[in-house]
Short mmCIF file of C-alpha atoms and ligand atoms in Angstrom, two decimals:
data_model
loop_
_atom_site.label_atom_id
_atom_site.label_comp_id
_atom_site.label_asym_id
_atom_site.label_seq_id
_atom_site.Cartn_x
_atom_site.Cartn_y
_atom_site.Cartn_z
CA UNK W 746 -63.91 0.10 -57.98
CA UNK W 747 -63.83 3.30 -56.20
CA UNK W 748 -66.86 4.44 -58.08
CA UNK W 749 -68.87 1.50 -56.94
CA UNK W 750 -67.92 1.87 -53.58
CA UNK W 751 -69.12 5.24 -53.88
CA UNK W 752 -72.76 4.03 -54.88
CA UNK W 753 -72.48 2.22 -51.31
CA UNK W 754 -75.36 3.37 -48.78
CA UNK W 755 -72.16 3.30 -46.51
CA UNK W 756 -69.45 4.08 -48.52
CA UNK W 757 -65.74 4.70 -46.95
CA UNK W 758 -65.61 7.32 -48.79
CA UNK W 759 -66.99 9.09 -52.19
CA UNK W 760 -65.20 9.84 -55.36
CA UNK W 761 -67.66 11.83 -57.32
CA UNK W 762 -65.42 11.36 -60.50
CA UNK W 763 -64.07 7.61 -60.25
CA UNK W 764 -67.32 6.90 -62.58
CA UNK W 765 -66.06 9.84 -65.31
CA UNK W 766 -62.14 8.78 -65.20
CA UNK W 767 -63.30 4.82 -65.02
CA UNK W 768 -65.31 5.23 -68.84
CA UNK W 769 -66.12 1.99 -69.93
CA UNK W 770 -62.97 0.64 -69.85
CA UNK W 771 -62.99 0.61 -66.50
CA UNK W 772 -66.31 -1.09 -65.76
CA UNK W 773 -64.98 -3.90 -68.61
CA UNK W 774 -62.18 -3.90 -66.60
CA UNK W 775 -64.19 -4.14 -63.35
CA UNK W 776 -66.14 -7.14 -64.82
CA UNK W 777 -62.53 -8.63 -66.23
CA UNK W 778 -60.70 -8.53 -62.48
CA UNK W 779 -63.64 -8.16 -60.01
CA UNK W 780 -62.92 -11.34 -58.10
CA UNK W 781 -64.58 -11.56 -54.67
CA UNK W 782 -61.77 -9.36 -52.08
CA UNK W 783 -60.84 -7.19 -54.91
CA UNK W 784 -63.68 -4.38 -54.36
CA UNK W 785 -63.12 -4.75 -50.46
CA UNK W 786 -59.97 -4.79 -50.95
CA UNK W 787 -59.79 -1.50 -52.99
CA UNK W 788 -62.08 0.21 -50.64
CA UNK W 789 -59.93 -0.72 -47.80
CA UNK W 790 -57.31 0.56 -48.79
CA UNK W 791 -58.32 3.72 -50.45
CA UNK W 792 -59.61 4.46 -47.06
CA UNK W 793 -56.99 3.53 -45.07
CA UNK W 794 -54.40 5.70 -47.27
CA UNK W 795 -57.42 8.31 -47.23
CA UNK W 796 -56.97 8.73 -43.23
CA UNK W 797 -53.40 8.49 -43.63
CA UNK W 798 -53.36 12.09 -45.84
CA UNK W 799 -56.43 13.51 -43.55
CA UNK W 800 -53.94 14.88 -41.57
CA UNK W 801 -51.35 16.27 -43.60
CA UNK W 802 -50.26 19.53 -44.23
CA UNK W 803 -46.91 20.86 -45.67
CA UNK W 804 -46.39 18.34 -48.87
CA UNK W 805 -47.73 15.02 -50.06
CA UNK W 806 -46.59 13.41 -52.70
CA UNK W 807 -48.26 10.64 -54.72
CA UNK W 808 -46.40 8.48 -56.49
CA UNK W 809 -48.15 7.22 -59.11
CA UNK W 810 -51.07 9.19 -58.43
CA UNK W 811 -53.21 7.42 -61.48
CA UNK W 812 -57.13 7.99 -61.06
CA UNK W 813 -56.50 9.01 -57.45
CA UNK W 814 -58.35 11.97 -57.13
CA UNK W 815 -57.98 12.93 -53.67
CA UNK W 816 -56.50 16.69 -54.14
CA UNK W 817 -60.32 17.38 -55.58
CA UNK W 818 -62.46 15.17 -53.08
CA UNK W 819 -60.73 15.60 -49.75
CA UNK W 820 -60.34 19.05 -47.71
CA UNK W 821 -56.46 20.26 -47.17
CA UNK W 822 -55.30 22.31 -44.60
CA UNK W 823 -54.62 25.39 -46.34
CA UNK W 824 -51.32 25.64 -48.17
CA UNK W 825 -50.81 22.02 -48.23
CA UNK W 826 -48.97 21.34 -52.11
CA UNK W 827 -49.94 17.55 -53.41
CA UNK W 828 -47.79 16.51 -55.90
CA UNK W 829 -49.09 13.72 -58.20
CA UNK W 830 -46.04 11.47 -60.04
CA UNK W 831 -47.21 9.24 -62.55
CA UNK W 832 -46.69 8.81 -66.86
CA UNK W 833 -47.11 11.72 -68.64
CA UNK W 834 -50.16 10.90 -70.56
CA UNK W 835 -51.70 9.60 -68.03
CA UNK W 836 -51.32 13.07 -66.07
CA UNK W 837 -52.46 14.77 -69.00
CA UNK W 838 -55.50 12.74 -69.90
CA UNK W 839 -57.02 12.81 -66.09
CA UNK W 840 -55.99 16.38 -65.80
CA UNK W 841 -58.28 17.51 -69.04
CA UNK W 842 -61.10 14.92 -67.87
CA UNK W 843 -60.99 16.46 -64.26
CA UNK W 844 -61.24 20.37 -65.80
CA UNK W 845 -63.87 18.97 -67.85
CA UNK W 846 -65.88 17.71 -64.71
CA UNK W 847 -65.32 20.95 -63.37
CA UNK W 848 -63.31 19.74 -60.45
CA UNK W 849 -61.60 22.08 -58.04
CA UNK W 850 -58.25 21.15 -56.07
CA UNK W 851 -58.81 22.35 -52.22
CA UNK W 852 -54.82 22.00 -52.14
CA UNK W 853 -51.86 23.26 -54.24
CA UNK W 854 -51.41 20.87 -56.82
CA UNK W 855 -48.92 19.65 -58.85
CA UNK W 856 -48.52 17.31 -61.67
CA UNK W 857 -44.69 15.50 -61.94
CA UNK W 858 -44.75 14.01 -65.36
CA UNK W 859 -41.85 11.02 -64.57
CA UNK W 860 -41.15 7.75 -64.63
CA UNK W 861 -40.39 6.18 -61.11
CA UNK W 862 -37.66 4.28 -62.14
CA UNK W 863 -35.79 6.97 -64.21
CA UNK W 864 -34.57 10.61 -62.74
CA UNK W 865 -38.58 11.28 -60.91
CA UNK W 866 -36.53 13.43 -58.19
CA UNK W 867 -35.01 16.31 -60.25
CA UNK W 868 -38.83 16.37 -61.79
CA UNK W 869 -39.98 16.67 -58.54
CA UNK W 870 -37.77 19.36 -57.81
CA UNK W 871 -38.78 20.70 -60.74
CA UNK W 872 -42.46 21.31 -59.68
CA UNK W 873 -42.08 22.83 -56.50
CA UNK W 874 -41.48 20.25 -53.93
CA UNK W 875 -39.13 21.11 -51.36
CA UNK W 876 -36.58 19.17 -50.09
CA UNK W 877 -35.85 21.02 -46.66
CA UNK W 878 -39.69 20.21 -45.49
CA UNK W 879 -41.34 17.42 -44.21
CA UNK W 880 -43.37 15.44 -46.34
CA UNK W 881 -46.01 12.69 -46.37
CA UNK W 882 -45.46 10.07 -49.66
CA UNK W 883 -47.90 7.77 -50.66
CA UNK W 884 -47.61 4.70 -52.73
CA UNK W 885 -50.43 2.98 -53.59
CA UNK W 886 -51.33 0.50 -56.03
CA UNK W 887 -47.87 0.45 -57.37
CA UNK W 888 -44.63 -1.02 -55.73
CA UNK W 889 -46.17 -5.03 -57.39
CA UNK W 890 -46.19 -3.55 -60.38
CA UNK W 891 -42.39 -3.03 -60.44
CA UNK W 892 -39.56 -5.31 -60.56
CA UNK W 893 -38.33 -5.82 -57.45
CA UNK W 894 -34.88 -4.05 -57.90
CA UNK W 895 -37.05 -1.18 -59.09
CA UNK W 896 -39.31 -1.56 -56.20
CA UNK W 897 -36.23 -1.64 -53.87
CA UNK W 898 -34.50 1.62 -55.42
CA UNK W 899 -37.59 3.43 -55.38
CA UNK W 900 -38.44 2.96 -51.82
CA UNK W 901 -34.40 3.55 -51.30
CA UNK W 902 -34.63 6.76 -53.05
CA UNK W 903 -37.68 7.71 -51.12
CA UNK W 904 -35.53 7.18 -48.02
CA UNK W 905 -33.03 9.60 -49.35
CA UNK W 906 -35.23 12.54 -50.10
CA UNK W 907 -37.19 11.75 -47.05
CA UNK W 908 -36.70 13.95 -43.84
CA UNK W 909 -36.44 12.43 -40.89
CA UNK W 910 -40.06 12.28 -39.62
CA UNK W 911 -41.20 11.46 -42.89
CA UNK W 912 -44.37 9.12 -43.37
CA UNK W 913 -44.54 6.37 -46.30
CA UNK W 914 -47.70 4.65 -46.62
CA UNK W 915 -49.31 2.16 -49.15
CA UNK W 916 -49.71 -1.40 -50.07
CA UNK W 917 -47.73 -4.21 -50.81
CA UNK W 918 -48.76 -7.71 -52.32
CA UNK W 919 -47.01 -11.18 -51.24
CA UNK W 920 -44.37 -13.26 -52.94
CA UNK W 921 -47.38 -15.78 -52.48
CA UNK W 922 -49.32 -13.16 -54.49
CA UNK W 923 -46.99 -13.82 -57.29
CA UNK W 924 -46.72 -18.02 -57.56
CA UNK W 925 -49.66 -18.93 -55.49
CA UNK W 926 -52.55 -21.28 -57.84
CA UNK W 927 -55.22 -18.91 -56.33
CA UNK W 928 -53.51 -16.07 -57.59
CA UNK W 929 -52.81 -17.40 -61.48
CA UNK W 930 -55.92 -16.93 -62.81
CA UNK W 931 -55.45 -13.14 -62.48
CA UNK W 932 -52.08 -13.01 -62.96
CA UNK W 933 -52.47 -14.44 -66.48
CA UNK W 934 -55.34 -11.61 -67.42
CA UNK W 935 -52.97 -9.49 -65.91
CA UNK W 936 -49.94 -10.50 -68.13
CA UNK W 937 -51.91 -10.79 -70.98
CA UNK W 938 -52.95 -6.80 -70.34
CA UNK W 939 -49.33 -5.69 -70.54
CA UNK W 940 -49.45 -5.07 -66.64
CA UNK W 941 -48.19 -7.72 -64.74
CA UNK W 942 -47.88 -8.03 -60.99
CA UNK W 943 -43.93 -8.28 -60.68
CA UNK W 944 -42.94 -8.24 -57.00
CA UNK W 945 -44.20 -9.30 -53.27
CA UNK W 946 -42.49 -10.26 -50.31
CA UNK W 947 -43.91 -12.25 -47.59
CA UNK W 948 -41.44 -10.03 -45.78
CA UNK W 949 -42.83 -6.81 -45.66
CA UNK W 950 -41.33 -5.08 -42.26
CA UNK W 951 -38.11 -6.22 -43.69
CA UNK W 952 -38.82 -5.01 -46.88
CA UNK W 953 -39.37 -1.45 -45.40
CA UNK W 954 -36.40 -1.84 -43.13
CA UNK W 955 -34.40 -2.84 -45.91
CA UNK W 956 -34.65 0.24 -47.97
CA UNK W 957 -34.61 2.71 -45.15
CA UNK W 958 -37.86 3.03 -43.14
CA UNK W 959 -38.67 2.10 -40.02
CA UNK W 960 -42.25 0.19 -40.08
CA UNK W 961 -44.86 1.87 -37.67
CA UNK W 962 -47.80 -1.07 -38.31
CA UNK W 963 -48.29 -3.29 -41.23
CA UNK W 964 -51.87 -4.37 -41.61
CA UNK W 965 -54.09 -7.12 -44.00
CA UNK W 966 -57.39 -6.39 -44.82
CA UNK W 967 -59.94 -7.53 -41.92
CA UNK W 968 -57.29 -6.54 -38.79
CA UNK W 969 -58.55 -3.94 -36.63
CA UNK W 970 -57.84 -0.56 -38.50
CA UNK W 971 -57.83 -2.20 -42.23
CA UNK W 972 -61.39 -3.78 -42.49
CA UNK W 973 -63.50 -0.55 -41.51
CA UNK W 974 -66.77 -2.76 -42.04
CA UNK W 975 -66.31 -3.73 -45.46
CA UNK W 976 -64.19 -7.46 -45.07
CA UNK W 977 -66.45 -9.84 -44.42
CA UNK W 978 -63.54 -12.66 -44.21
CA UNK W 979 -61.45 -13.97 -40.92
CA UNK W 980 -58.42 -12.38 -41.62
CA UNK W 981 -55.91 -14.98 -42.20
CA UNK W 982 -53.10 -15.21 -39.24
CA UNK W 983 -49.50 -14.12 -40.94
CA UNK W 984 -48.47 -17.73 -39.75
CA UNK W 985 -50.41 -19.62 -42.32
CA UNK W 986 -48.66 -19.87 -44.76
CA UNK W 987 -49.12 -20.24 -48.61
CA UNK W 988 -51.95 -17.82 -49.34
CA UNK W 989 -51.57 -14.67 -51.19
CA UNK W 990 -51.99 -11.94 -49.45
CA UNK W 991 -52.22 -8.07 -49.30
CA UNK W 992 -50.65 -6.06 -46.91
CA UNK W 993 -51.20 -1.86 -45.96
CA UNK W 994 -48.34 -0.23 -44.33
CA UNK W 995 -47.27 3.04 -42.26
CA UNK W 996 -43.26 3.73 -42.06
CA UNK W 997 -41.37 6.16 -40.44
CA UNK W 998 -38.16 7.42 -41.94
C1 SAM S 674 -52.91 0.52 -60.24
S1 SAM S 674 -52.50 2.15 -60.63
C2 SAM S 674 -52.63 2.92 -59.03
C3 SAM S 674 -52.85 4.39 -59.16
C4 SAM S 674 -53.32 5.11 -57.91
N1 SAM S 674 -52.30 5.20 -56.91
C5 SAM S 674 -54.57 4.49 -57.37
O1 SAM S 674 -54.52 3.88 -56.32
O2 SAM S 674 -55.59 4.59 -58.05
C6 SAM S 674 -50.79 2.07 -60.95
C7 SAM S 674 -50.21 3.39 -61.45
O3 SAM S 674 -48.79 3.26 -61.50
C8 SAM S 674 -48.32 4.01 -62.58
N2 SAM S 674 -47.00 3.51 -62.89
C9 SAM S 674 -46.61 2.23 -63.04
N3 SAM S 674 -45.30 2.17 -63.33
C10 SAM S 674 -44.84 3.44 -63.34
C11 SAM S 674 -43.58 4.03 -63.59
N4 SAM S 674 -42.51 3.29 -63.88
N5 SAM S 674 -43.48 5.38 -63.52
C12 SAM S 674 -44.57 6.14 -63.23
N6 SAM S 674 -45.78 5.64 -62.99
C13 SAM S 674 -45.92 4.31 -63.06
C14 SAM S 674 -49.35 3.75 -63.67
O4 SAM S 674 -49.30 4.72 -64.68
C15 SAM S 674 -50.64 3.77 -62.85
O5 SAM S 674 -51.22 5.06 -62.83
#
């Protein structure tokens, strides 16, 4: 999805290797769950999350980094250390694909072979990452994906290793997201690809609040600051109920 956005005459952004690390699995798999909002959707958010790390300096980490390939296509302030959490061979198959595109990192980075719901902290540690300094983390494309105890202890333990100051940003679907009929279609391709959406709440704010973070906005795609051109759609008013929906956050610790 990224690459295609990236063949946009007005892209939100370009990711010169999304193509590469896609292979054609990934345009099978763009064909398999490209339903109309999906691409937007993607593009949205990548660029919302992408203006979220413009900023940063000090440490970001990414957890589950994926395909993200921000530490090679964005400029960092100099000394900023981006540490990229995610499965082990997934790490290790981007990492050798990237080196064989020849892409360069502008920032200091750092790959944190873990799993998020097992011991990812002490790996953390293990890289580099410093717990006395502030620190941006980014979740993206992930917290749905876990159950929602999982998705609950992670943000929790995010809390705890979080200064205060800290930014968490990312995306979040709906408990709607999960039961709704307009939603089943994909969640069966889904399920029957061994990835599964597992978690939403309808709740978000109190979702963040919940597990330790103070919300700073919470956004769906088309509101002012999460459309960026490229949601054609009314956004849908929080009140209506029933519909499933996707939400982008900012929260403070
Ligand atoms: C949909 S991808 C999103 C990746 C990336 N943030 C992006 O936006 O392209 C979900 C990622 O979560 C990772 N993931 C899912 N469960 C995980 C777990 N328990 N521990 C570590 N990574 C996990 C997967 O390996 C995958 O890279």
């Amino acid at each position: 999805m990224r690459a295609h956005e990236s063949g946009l005459p007005d892209a939100l952004f370009t990711d010169p290797y999304a193509a590469d690390l896609a292979g054609e699995d990934g345009f099978r798999l763009l064909e398999r769950y490209g339903n109309p909002g999906v691409k937007e959707f993607i593009a949205i958010r990548t660029r919302y999350l992408d203006e979220a790390v413009a900023g940063a300096s000090g440490q970001v980490v990414l957890l589950a980094a994926g395909l993200d390939t921000r530490t090679a296509r964005m400029p960092w302030r100099p000394g900023t250390a981006v540490y990229e959490v995610d499965r082990p061979a997934l790490l290790e198959a981007k990492e050798k694909e990237l080196a064989g595109l020849g892409a360069r990192h502008g920032c200091e980075r750092a790959s944190v072979p873990a799993d998020l719901t097992g011991d990812w902290p002490s790996a953390l540690r293990a890289a580099g990452w410093n717990p006395g300094a502030s620190t941006l983390w980014i979740a993206e494309g992930l917290l749905f994906y876990l159950p929602e105890a999982e998705a609950r202890a992670l943000v929790g333990r995010v809390a705890e290793l979080a200064a205060p100051g800290d930014v968490l940003a990312g995306d979040l679907l709906s408990h709607q997201s999960m039961v709704s009929e307009f939603s089943r279609e994909g969640l069966r391709k889904l399920t029957e690809d061994g990835c599964p959406w597992l978690f939403g709440t309808d709740r978000p704010e109190d979702f963040l609040a919940e597990c330790g973070w103070t919300p700073v906005e919470v956004k769906c795609p088309g509101e002012p600051g999460a459309s960026f051109g490229r949601w054609p759609w009314e956004p849908l008013p929080r009140e209506v109920e029933g519909f499933p929906r996707n939400f982008l956050f900012t929260a403070r610790r």
